Coordinates of C-alpha atoms in Angstrom, one line a residue:
Chain A
M234 CA -36.5 62.1 145.8
D235 CA -33.4 60.0 146.4
L236 CA -34.9 59.8 149.9
N237 CA -35.3 56.3 152.2
P238 CA -37.9 54.6 150.3
T239 CA -41.6 55.6 152.6
K240 CA -45.2 53.9 151.1
K241 CA -45.7 57.1 149.3
S242 CA -42.4 56.8 147.2
T243 CA -42.9 53.2 146.5
L244 CA -46.6 53.5 145.0
K245 CA -45.0 56.5 142.6
G246 CA -42.2 53.3 141.9
Y247 CA -44.8 51.3 140.8
L248 CA -47.1 54.1 139.0
Y249 CA -43.9 54.7 137.0
L250 CA -42.9 51.2 136.5
L251 CA -47.2 50.2 135.7
P252 CA -46.8 50.2 131.9
A253 CA -44.1 48.7 130.9
L254 CA -44.7 46.0 133.9
L255 CA -47.9 45.3 132.7
I256 CA -46.4 44.0 129.1
L257 CA -43.5 41.7 130.8
I258 CA -45.5 40.9 132.9
T259 CA -47.9 39.1 130.6
F260 CA -45.3 39.0 127.1
N261 CA -42.6 38.2 129.0
I262 CA -41.9 36.8 132.3
Y263 CA -45.2 34.6 132.4
P264 CA -44.5 32.8 128.9
I265 CA -41.6 32.0 130.5
I266 CA -43.2 29.2 132.9
K267 CA -46.5 29.1 131.4
S268 CA -44.0 27.0 128.1
F269 CA -41.7 24.8 130.4
V270 CA -45.9 24.2 131.8
M271 CA -47.6 23.9 128.2
S272 CA -43.6 21.5 127.9
L273 CA -45.6 18.7 129.9
Y274 CA -48.8 18.7 128.3
T275 CA -49.1 15.5 127.1
D276 CA -52.9 15.7 126.8
F277 CA -54.3 18.8 125.9
D278 CA -56.7 20.1 123.8
F279 CA -56.2 23.4 122.3
F280 CA -59.3 24.8 121.7
T281 CA -60.8 24.3 125.1
G282 CA -57.5 24.7 127.0
E283 CA -58.1 21.5 128.7
V284 CA -54.9 19.7 130.2
F285 CA -55.7 16.1 130.5
A286 CA -52.5 14.8 131.6
Y287 CA -48.8 15.9 132.2
G288 CA -45.8 14.6 132.3
F289 CA -41.8 14.2 130.6
G290 CA -43.7 12.5 127.7
N291 CA -43.4 14.8 125.6
F292 CA -39.8 15.4 126.2
V293 CA -38.7 11.7 126.0
E294 CA -40.1 12.2 122.6
I295 CA -38.8 14.6 121.1
F296 CA -35.4 13.3 122.5
Q297 CA -36.8 9.4 119.8
D298 CA -37.4 11.7 117.2
P299 CA -34.4 11.6 114.4
N300 CA -35.8 14.8 113.7
F301 CA -35.5 15.8 116.4
R302 CA -31.8 14.9 116.7
I303 CA -30.9 16.4 113.1
A304 CA -32.2 19.5 114.1
I305 CA -29.8 19.9 116.8
V306 CA -26.7 18.5 115.0
N307 CA -27.2 21.0 112.2
T308 CA -27.2 23.6 114.5
V309 CA -24.1 23.0 116.0
I310 CA -22.9 22.0 112.9
F311 CA -23.7 25.3 111.9
V312 CA -22.9 27.4 114.9
I313 CA -19.1 25.2 114.6
G314 CA -19.2 26.7 110.7
V315 CA -20.8 30.4 111.4
V316 CA -18.5 31.3 114.7
P317 CA -15.3 30.8 114.1
L318 CA -14.9 32.3 110.7
S319 CA -17.0 34.8 111.3
I320 CA -14.6 35.8 114.5
V321 CA -11.4 35.5 112.6
L322 CA -12.6 37.6 109.7
S323 CA -13.7 40.5 111.3
L324 CA -11.0 40.3 114.0
I325 CA -8.7 40.7 110.8
I326 CA -11.2 43.6 109.2
S327 CA -11.7 45.4 112.3
L328 CA -7.8 45.5 112.8
F329 CA -7.4 46.9 109.3
L330 CA -10.2 49.5 109.7
N331 CA -8.0 50.2 113.3
S332 CA -4.9 50.6 111.6
K333 CA -4.3 54.4 110.0
I334 CA -5.9 54.0 107.2
K335 CA -8.4 56.6 105.1
F336 CA -11.7 55.8 104.0
R337 CA -11.9 54.3 107.7
G338 CA -15.9 55.3 107.7
A339 CA -16.9 54.5 104.0
F340 CA -15.0 51.1 105.0
R341 CA -17.3 50.4 108.1
T342 CA -20.8 51.6 107.3
I343 CA -20.3 49.2 104.3
Y344 CA -19.7 46.0 106.3
F345 CA -22.2 46.8 108.5
L346 CA -24.8 47.8 105.7
P347 CA -26.3 43.8 106.1
Y348 CA -26.9 44.8 109.9
V349 CA -29.8 47.1 109.2
T350 CA -31.4 44.8 106.3
S351 CA -34.5 42.2 106.7
V352 CA -32.5 38.7 107.1
V353 CA -35.3 38.0 104.8
A354 CA -35.4 39.9 102.3
I355 CA -31.1 39.9 101.7
S356 CA -32.0 35.8 102.0
I357 CA -34.0 35.7 99.0
V358 CA -31.5 37.8 97.4
W359 CA -29.0 35.4 98.0
S360 CA -31.0 32.0 97.1
W361 CA -30.8 34.3 93.5
I362 CA -27.0 34.4 93.7
F363 CA -27.4 30.5 94.6
H364 CA -29.6 30.3 91.5
Y365 CA -28.1 26.8 90.1
D366 CA -28.0 28.4 86.1
Y367 CA -28.1 31.8 86.6
G368 CA -26.2 32.6 90.2
L369 CA -23.4 34.6 90.1
L370 CA -21.7 32.4 92.9
N371 CA -21.7 29.7 90.4
Y372 CA -20.8 32.1 87.7
F373 CA -17.6 33.0 89.2
L374 CA -16.8 30.1 89.9
S375 CA -16.8 29.1 86.2
W376 CA -14.2 31.4 86.1
F377 CA -11.9 28.6 87.9
G378 CA -13.2 26.0 86.0
I379 CA -15.1 24.9 88.8
D380 CA -18.3 23.0 87.6
P381 CA -22.0 24.3 88.4
I382 CA -22.7 23.7 92.7
A383 CA -26.7 23.4 93.4
W384 CA -25.7 24.9 96.3
L385 CA -30.3 25.3 97.5
R386 CA -30.9 21.3 95.8
D387 CA -27.6 19.5 96.9
P388 CA -28.5 18.8 100.4
Q389 CA -24.2 18.7 100.8
Y390 CA -24.4 21.7 99.8
A391 CA -27.4 23.5 101.3
M392 CA -25.4 24.0 104.9
P393 CA -21.7 25.5 103.3
A394 CA -25.0 28.2 101.6
L395 CA -26.7 28.7 105.0
I396 CA -23.0 29.5 106.7
I397 CA -22.2 31.8 103.8
V398 CA -25.0 34.4 104.5
S399 CA -25.2 34.1 108.2
V400 CA -20.9 35.5 108.6
W401 CA -21.8 37.9 105.2
K402 CA -25.1 39.2 107.0
G403 CA -22.9 38.8 111.2
L404 CA -19.7 40.6 109.6
G405 CA -20.4 44.2 110.5
F406 CA -21.9 43.7 114.5
N407 CA -18.7 41.7 115.2
I408 CA -16.4 44.0 113.3
M409 CA -18.1 46.7 115.2
I410 CA -18.1 44.9 118.6
M411 CA -14.2 44.6 118.1
L412 CA -13.4 47.9 116.5
A413 CA -14.9 49.2 120.1
G414 CA -13.5 46.9 121.7
L415 CA -9.5 47.9 120.0
Q416 CA -10.1 51.5 120.5
T417 CA -9.7 50.3 124.4
I418 CA -6.7 49.1 124.8
D419 CA -4.5 52.1 125.2
E420 CA -1.6 53.1 122.5
Q421 CA 1.4 53.4 125.0
Y422 CA 1.2 49.3 125.3
Y423 CA 1.8 49.1 121.6
L424 CA 4.9 51.8 122.7
A425 CA 6.8 50.1 124.8
A426 CA 6.4 47.3 122.8
K427 CA 8.0 48.6 120.3
V428 CA 10.4 49.8 122.3
D429 CA 11.3 46.8 123.1
G430 CA 11.9 45.6 119.3
A431 CA 8.7 42.8 119.4
S432 CA 8.1 42.8 115.8
A433 CA 4.1 43.3 114.5
W434 CA 3.3 39.5 115.0
H435 CA 4.8 39.9 118.3
R436 CA 2.6 42.9 119.5
F437 CA -0.1 41.4 118.3
K438 CA -0.3 38.0 119.6
S439 CA 0.8 39.6 123.8
V440 CA -0.8 43.5 123.7
T441 CA -4.1 43.1 121.2
L442 CA -4.9 39.3 121.3
P443 CA -4.8 39.4 125.7
L444 CA -6.2 42.8 126.0
L445 CA -8.9 42.2 123.8
S446 CA -9.7 38.7 125.1
P447 CA -13.1 40.0 126.6
T448 CA -13.9 41.5 123.7
L449 CA -13.7 38.5 121.7
F450 CA -14.9 36.1 124.9
F451 CA -18.0 38.3 124.1
V452 CA -18.6 38.5 120.9
S453 CA -18.4 34.9 120.1
I454 CA -20.9 34.0 123.3
I455 CA -23.1 36.0 120.9
S456 CA -22.9 34.5 117.9
I457 CA -23.3 30.9 119.8
I458 CA -26.4 32.0 121.2
N459 CA -27.6 33.6 117.7
G460 CA -26.3 30.9 116.0
F461 CA -28.6 28.8 117.4
K462 CA -31.4 30.8 117.4
V463 CA -30.9 30.5 113.1
F464 CA -34.3 30.3 111.2
D465 CA -35.3 33.7 109.1
E466 CA -32.1 33.3 107.0
I467 CA -33.3 29.5 106.2
F468 CA -37.3 30.0 105.9
A469 CA -36.5 32.5 103.3
L470 CA -33.8 30.9 101.6
F471 CA -35.4 27.6 100.7
D472 CA -38.4 28.6 100.4
G473 CA -40.9 27.9 103.5
R474 CA -38.6 24.6 104.0
P475 CA -35.4 23.3 106.3
G476 CA -33.2 22.9 103.0
P477 CA -32.8 19.6 101.3
G478 CA -34.1 16.8 103.2
N479 CA -33.6 18.2 106.1
S480 CA -30.2 19.3 105.4
A481 CA -30.6 22.9 107.3
L482 CA -33.4 22.4 109.8
T483 CA -32.3 23.2 113.4
V484 CA -33.5 23.6 116.0
V485 CA -35.8 26.5 115.6
Y486 CA -37.0 25.7 112.8
Y487 CA -38.0 22.2 114.3
I488 CA -39.7 24.4 116.8
Y489 CA -41.5 25.9 113.9
Q490 CA -42.5 22.9 112.6
K491 CA -44.5 21.1 115.8
F492 CA -45.5 24.3 116.7
Y493 CA -47.4 25.8 113.5
E494 CA -47.2 23.5 111.3
E495 CA -48.2 20.7 112.9
W496 CA -50.2 22.5 116.0
Q497 CA -47.9 19.9 118.6
F498 CA -48.1 22.4 120.9
G499 CA -46.7 20.2 123.9
L500 CA -43.9 19.1 121.5
A501 CA -42.7 22.5 120.6
S502 CA -43.1 23.8 124.0
A503 CA -40.5 20.9 125.0
A504 CA -38.6 21.0 122.1
A505 CA -38.2 25.0 123.1
F506 CA -37.4 24.5 126.3
V507 CA -34.0 22.8 125.3
L508 CA -33.6 25.8 123.3
F509 CA -33.8 27.5 126.6
I510 CA -31.6 25.8 128.0
I511 CA -29.1 26.2 125.7
I512 CA -28.7 29.0 125.6
F513 CA -28.8 29.2 129.6
L514 CA -25.3 27.7 129.4
F515 CA -23.6 29.6 127.6
T516 CA -25.0 32.7 128.9
I517 CA -23.8 31.4 132.6
I518 CA -20.4 30.8 130.5
Q519 CA -20.8 34.2 129.9
L520 CA -20.8 35.6 133.5
V521 CA -18.9 32.8 134.9
L522 CA -15.8 32.2 133.0
G523 CA -15.8 35.8 131.1
K524 CA -14.8 37.1 134.7
K525 CA -12.3 34.3 135.4
F526 CA -10.4 33.7 132.1
V527 CA -10.4 36.8 130.3
H528 CA -8.1 38.9 130.7
Y529 CA -9.3 42.2 131.8
N530 CA -7.3 45.8 131.9
Chain B
M862 CA 1.9 52.5 112.8
R863 CA 1.8 49.3 114.2
K864 CA 0.8 47.6 111.4
E865 CA 4.3 47.2 108.6
A866 CA 4.3 43.5 108.6
L867 CA 1.5 44.5 106.2
S868 CA 2.1 47.4 104.2
K869 CA -0.3 49.9 103.3
S870 CA -2.2 49.6 100.0
T871 CA -2.3 45.2 100.7
I872 CA -4.6 46.5 103.7
Y873 CA -6.2 48.9 101.1
I874 CA -6.4 46.1 98.6
L875 CA -7.6 43.7 100.6
L876 CA -10.4 46.5 102.3
S877 CA -11.7 46.9 99.2
F878 CA -12.3 43.4 98.0
G879 CA -14.0 42.7 101.2
A880 CA -16.1 45.9 100.4
I881 CA -17.2 44.4 97.3
L882 CA -18.3 41.8 98.5
M883 CA -20.7 42.7 100.9
L884 CA -22.0 45.0 98.4
L885 CA -22.3 42.8 95.7
P886 CA -25.8 41.3 96.8
F887 CA -27.0 44.7 96.8
I888 CA -25.3 46.4 93.6
W889 CA -27.0 42.7 92.5
M890 CA -30.3 42.9 93.3
I891 CA -30.5 46.5 92.5
S892 CA -29.5 45.9 89.0
T893 CA -31.4 42.3 88.6
S894 CA -34.7 44.5 90.0
L895 CA -33.9 47.0 86.7
K896 CA -33.8 44.3 83.9
A897 CA -36.0 43.5 81.7
P898 CA -35.9 38.9 82.1
N899 CA -34.0 38.0 79.0
E900 CA -31.3 40.2 80.6
V901 CA -31.9 38.9 84.5
M902 CA -31.1 35.1 82.9
A903 CA -28.1 36.2 81.2
L904 CA -24.5 34.6 80.9
P905 CA -22.8 36.0 81.3
P906 CA -24.2 38.2 84.2
V907 CA -24.8 41.5 82.2
W908 CA -23.9 44.4 85.5
I909 CA -25.8 47.3 84.8
P910 CA -28.9 47.1 82.1
S911 CA -29.5 48.2 78.9
E912 CA -32.8 49.6 79.5
L913 CA -34.1 50.4 83.0
H914 CA -36.9 48.9 83.8
W915 CA -38.7 50.6 86.6
E916 CA -42.4 49.0 86.0
N917 CA -40.5 45.6 88.2
Y918 CA -41.9 47.9 90.7
T919 CA -44.4 48.6 89.5
E920 CA -45.7 45.3 88.7
A921 CA -44.6 44.0 91.9
T922 CA -47.4 45.7 93.7
E923 CA -49.9 44.6 91.3
I924 CA -49.5 40.9 91.8
A925 CA -49.1 41.4 95.5
P926 CA -50.4 44.0 97.4
F927 CA -47.1 45.3 98.7
G928 CA -48.8 48.4 99.2
R929 CA -50.7 47.2 101.8
Y930 CA -47.7 45.6 103.8
F931 CA -45.9 48.6 103.5
V932 CA -48.3 50.2 105.4
N933 CA -48.7 48.0 107.9
S934 CA -45.0 47.7 108.4
V935 CA -44.9 51.2 108.8
I936 CA -47.8 51.9 111.4
I937 CA -46.3 48.7 113.3
T938 CA -43.7 49.8 113.5
I939 CA -44.2 53.8 114.4
L940 CA -46.6 52.2 117.1
S941 CA -44.1 49.4 118.6
T942 CA -41.3 52.8 119.1
L943 CA -43.5 54.8 120.4
G944 CA -45.6 52.4 122.6
E945 CA -41.9 51.4 123.7
L946 CA -40.6 55.2 124.2
I947 CA -42.9 55.9 126.4
T948 CA -42.7 52.3 128.6
T949 CA -39.1 52.8 128.6
I950 CA -39.0 56.3 130.0
L951 CA -41.7 56.1 132.0
A952 CA -39.6 53.1 133.6
A953 CA -35.8 54.2 133.6
Y954 CA -37.2 57.1 135.6
A955 CA -38.0 55.0 138.0
F956 CA -35.4 52.7 138.4
S957 CA -33.3 55.5 138.2
R958 CA -34.6 58.4 140.5
I959 CA -37.4 57.3 143.3
N960 CA -36.3 54.9 145.8
F961 CA -39.5 51.9 146.6
Y962 CA -39.3 49.0 148.6
G963 CA -38.2 46.3 146.1
R964 CA -36.6 48.2 143.5
D965 CA -33.4 46.2 143.0
V966 CA -35.4 43.2 143.1
V967 CA -37.3 44.2 140.1
F968 CA -34.6 45.4 138.9
A969 CA -32.8 41.8 138.7
I970 CA -36.0 40.1 137.2
L971 CA -35.6 42.1 134.4
L972 CA -32.3 42.1 133.8
G973 CA -33.1 37.9 134.1
T974 CA -35.8 37.4 131.4
M975 CA -33.9 39.3 129.3
M976 CA -31.5 35.8 128.1
V977 CA -34.9 34.2 127.6
P978 CA -34.9 34.2 123.7
S979 CA -38.0 35.2 122.3
E980 CA -38.6 32.3 119.8
V981 CA -39.1 30.2 123.4
L982 CA -42.4 33.0 124.6
M983 CA -43.7 32.6 121.0
I984 CA -45.8 29.7 121.4
P985 CA -47.6 30.8 125.2
N986 CA -47.2 34.2 124.0
F987 CA -49.7 32.5 120.4
V988 CA -52.1 31.4 123.6
T989 CA -52.1 33.9 125.4
L990 CA -53.2 36.4 122.2
S991 CA -55.1 33.8 121.1
D992 CA -57.4 33.7 124.4
L993 CA -57.3 37.7 123.6
G994 CA -58.5 37.3 120.4
W995 CA -55.9 39.1 119.0
I996 CA -54.5 37.1 116.7
D997 CA -54.6 39.0 112.9
T998 CA -54.9 42.3 114.1
Y999 CA -53.1 44.6 114.3
K1000 CA -52.6 44.8 118.3
A1001 CA -51.4 41.2 118.3
L1002 CA -48.3 43.2 116.7
I1003 CA -47.5 46.1 118.2
I1004 CA -48.6 45.6 121.8
P1005 CA -46.0 43.0 123.3
W1006 CA -43.3 45.0 121.6
T1007 CA -43.9 48.2 123.9
A1008 CA -41.4 47.4 126.3
S1009 CA -38.4 46.1 126.3
I1010 CA -35.9 45.7 129.3
F1011 CA -32.5 46.6 127.4
A1012 CA -34.0 49.9 126.0
I1013 CA -35.6 50.0 130.2
F1014 CA -31.8 49.1 131.0
L1015 CA -29.6 51.0 128.2
L1016 CA -31.9 54.6 129.0
R1017 CA -31.6 53.9 133.1
Q1018 CA -28.3 54.0 132.5
F1019 CA -28.1 57.3 131.0
F1020 CA -30.6 58.1 133.6
L1021 CA -28.0 57.6 135.9
G1022 CA -25.5 60.0 134.6
I1023 CA -27.7 62.5 134.8
P1024 CA -26.4 65.0 137.8
K1025 CA -28.8 65.1 140.9
E1026 CA -28.8 68.2 141.4
L1027 CA -30.8 69.3 138.7
S1028 CA -33.7 67.2 140.3
Y1029 CA -32.7 68.7 143.5
A1030 CA -32.9 72.5 141.9
A1031 CA -36.5 71.1 140.5
K1032 CA -38.2 70.3 143.6
V1033 CA -37.0 73.6 145.2
D1034 CA -38.2 75.9 142.6
G1035 CA -42.1 73.5 142.8
C1036 CA -41.8 71.7 139.6
S1037 CA -43.6 68.8 139.3
E1038 CA -42.0 66.0 139.6
F1039 CA -43.8 64.4 136.2
K1040 CA -43.2 68.1 134.4
F1041 CA -39.4 67.6 135.0
L1042 CA -39.2 64.2 133.8
W1043 CA -40.8 65.1 130.2
Y1044 CA -39.3 68.8 129.5
V1045 CA -35.9 68.0 131.6
M1046 CA -34.8 64.7 131.5
V1047 CA -36.4 63.4 128.1
P1048 CA -34.5 66.1 125.9
L1049 CA -30.7 65.4 127.8
A1050 CA -31.3 62.1 127.2
K1051 CA -32.2 62.7 123.5
P1052 CA -29.3 60.7 122.5
A1053 CA -30.2 57.6 123.5
L1054 CA -33.8 58.1 123.2
I1055 CA -33.1 58.5 120.0
T1056 CA -30.4 55.7 119.6
I1057 CA -33.5 52.9 121.8
A1058 CA -35.9 54.1 118.9
L1059 CA -33.8 53.6 115.7
L1060 CA -32.3 50.1 117.3
K1061 CA -36.5 49.5 117.6
I1062 CA -37.1 50.4 114.2
I1063 CA -35.1 48.0 112.7
G1064 CA -35.5 45.4 114.5
S1065 CA -39.3 45.6 113.8
W1066 CA -39.1 46.5 110.4
N1067 CA -36.8 43.4 109.5
S1068 CA -39.5 41.2 112.1
F1069 CA -40.5 38.4 110.5
L1070 CA -40.9 34.6 113.2
W1071 CA -43.3 37.1 114.6
P1072 CA -45.3 38.4 112.4
L1073 CA -45.6 35.1 110.9
I1074 CA -47.2 33.4 113.2
M1075 CA -49.6 35.5 114.3
T1076 CA -51.1 36.5 111.6
N1077 CA -53.2 34.6 108.9
S1078 CA -55.0 36.5 106.0
T1079 CA -53.1 38.7 103.2
E1080 CA -54.1 42.6 104.9
M1081 CA -51.9 42.0 108.0
R1082 CA -48.8 40.6 106.3
T1083 CA -46.2 42.9 107.6
L1084 CA -43.6 43.0 104.7
P1085 CA -41.1 40.2 105.2
V1086 CA -43.7 37.8 105.6
G1087 CA -45.5 39.0 102.5
L1088 CA -41.5 38.5 100.2
T1089 CA -41.9 35.4 101.8
A1090 CA -45.5 34.5 100.6
F1091 CA -44.3 36.7 96.6
T1092 CA -41.2 34.5 96.1
T1093 CA -43.8 31.4 95.0
E1094 CA -46.5 34.0 94.0
A1095 CA -43.8 35.5 91.5
G1096 CA -42.7 31.9 90.6
I1097 CA -39.5 32.6 88.2
Q1098 CA -39.2 36.3 87.9
Y1099 CA -35.9 37.3 89.5
G1100 CA -36.2 40.7 88.5
L1101 CA -39.9 41.3 90.3
L1102 CA -38.7 39.4 93.6
M1103 CA -35.1 41.8 93.4
A1104 CA -38.1 44.6 93.3
A1105 CA -39.6 43.9 96.0
S1106 CA -36.2 42.6 98.3
A1107 CA -35.1 46.2 97.4
M1108 CA -38.4 48.5 98.5
V1109 CA -38.3 45.9 102.4
I1110 CA -34.2 46.8 102.8
L1111 CA -33.9 50.6 101.5
P1112 CA -36.0 52.4 103.2
M1113 CA -33.4 50.9 106.4
V1114 CA -30.6 51.5 105.1
I1115 CA -31.9 55.0 104.0
I1116 CA -32.1 55.5 108.1
F1117 CA -29.0 53.9 108.5
F1118 CA -27.0 56.2 106.5
L1119 CA -29.1 58.7 107.9
M1120 CA -28.4 58.8 111.2
Q1121 CA -25.9 56.1 111.5
K1122 CA -24.0 57.3 113.9
Y1123 CA -26.9 57.1 116.8
I1124 CA -27.3 53.6 115.6
V1125 CA -23.4 52.6 115.7
A1126 CA -23.2 53.8 119.1
G1127 CA -26.5 51.8 120.3
V1128 CA -24.9 49.0 118.8
T1129 CA -21.3 49.3 120.5
R1130 CA -23.1 50.7 123.9
A1131 CA -25.0 47.2 123.8
G1132 CA -21.7 45.6 122.8
L1133 CA -19.4 46.6 125.7
K1134 CA -22.0 46.1 128.8
G1135 CA -23.1 43.0 127.9

């Protein structure tokens, strides 16, 4: 069974692979190429499938489109708003959970709960929490003498609202990965540091942080990549619109608009290709820098 | 023992405060879903409804066909999960137990394409599916999702950990390879398969953008798509809206409580392996 490949074993191997390959080639691999080709369609009839002209015009057009620029800027603001906040919070919580406390399992379950829930459904719940007159959030803020905020209608607050929901939703996943990372750190390092009289902060800085750095790095990259793909939350929070005055228009939302609302397949594909390049770059950074700078034990 | 910087009680207080923040949206959803309209819009907020208005749930299903959405979601989730399990078992077996020409190249190509986000593939897939005439059918919502590179990778790793001697022994005993896979490998890999199935069920149940784009008719909507349509249909009736949201959220919460161990194992393995 594990002999050198023969004609017979090759035939058998591909027979076993056939169902998976059929699906993956049709719906995963072919579309990668097709998506790039489609981004070059400058004159195209969707109904007949006829292409009259190719070129880089779509890329020129989206980069001149102020909405695309807004989408890129908003997405970057979103990522900068979500990722550091989420990483710091989940690091603190996972350190707490990793210290010897009771009800650890229960806490872990609660923090992880949002991960399994539908983004769309829970965003609708959040839109009720953000309600201007009767929302819970404005009610809590009123305890501190803060005037009601139009979270979902004021362009200034739409992005913070979106960030709150995303941090809340993503915390559990990050905590889970960090807890797994923390458990790989040998207790002996801490004992040794303690014998040397290192303070709790020192032990965190010189033992936990460097040994956890591969995990932190991984979680950051995953969060950045997911941040660039944000869509469902926006659609549900703002009722099928990209926020007031395009204040929550992101790259995927832009793709969705061009593709599904305006039927501009070429422009949508060009924008999708830009998204792919951004994500590709972060994946490369993860592969290259991850091995170079991060402390692996 | 190593966090005396903060006292135990401080940690408990902070963790409990965080836990309340995590649970609050769920509690608020359930509470609102059982309230009469006058209690929904009340200041200060009413936490426990004076009367439980379960009819919000039935009323929501009368305004929009949530029964139909529910059935659609169940059918799509079950069939795409079964499909994925079958293709994954066969492919993982080939990659871990059969030595054939091009194996490593094919595997590398598959892993390389894993990072391409589905949002990028959506447009060409829409064109393919409309050429096939599958738009607005179950086929469009199921078949493209019956194979997953991530699942194949996960199961292959698991299969590699099963001793090779077992397959030699089976061969000596005259057991066919397919029988060996089905009666020996699959039962041994049960924890991995349960994990793969659960991650798939959650992903499939909650998926939104794909069914939004691939369906046009009300009858073909899945629960999340139907729910976003319902926000316009229900208007400002938050009691009904929260009841509908609960119908989407609760099945996965129940599955999570029952099968937490496997879901956590899958997520952390996915995380640590990268």
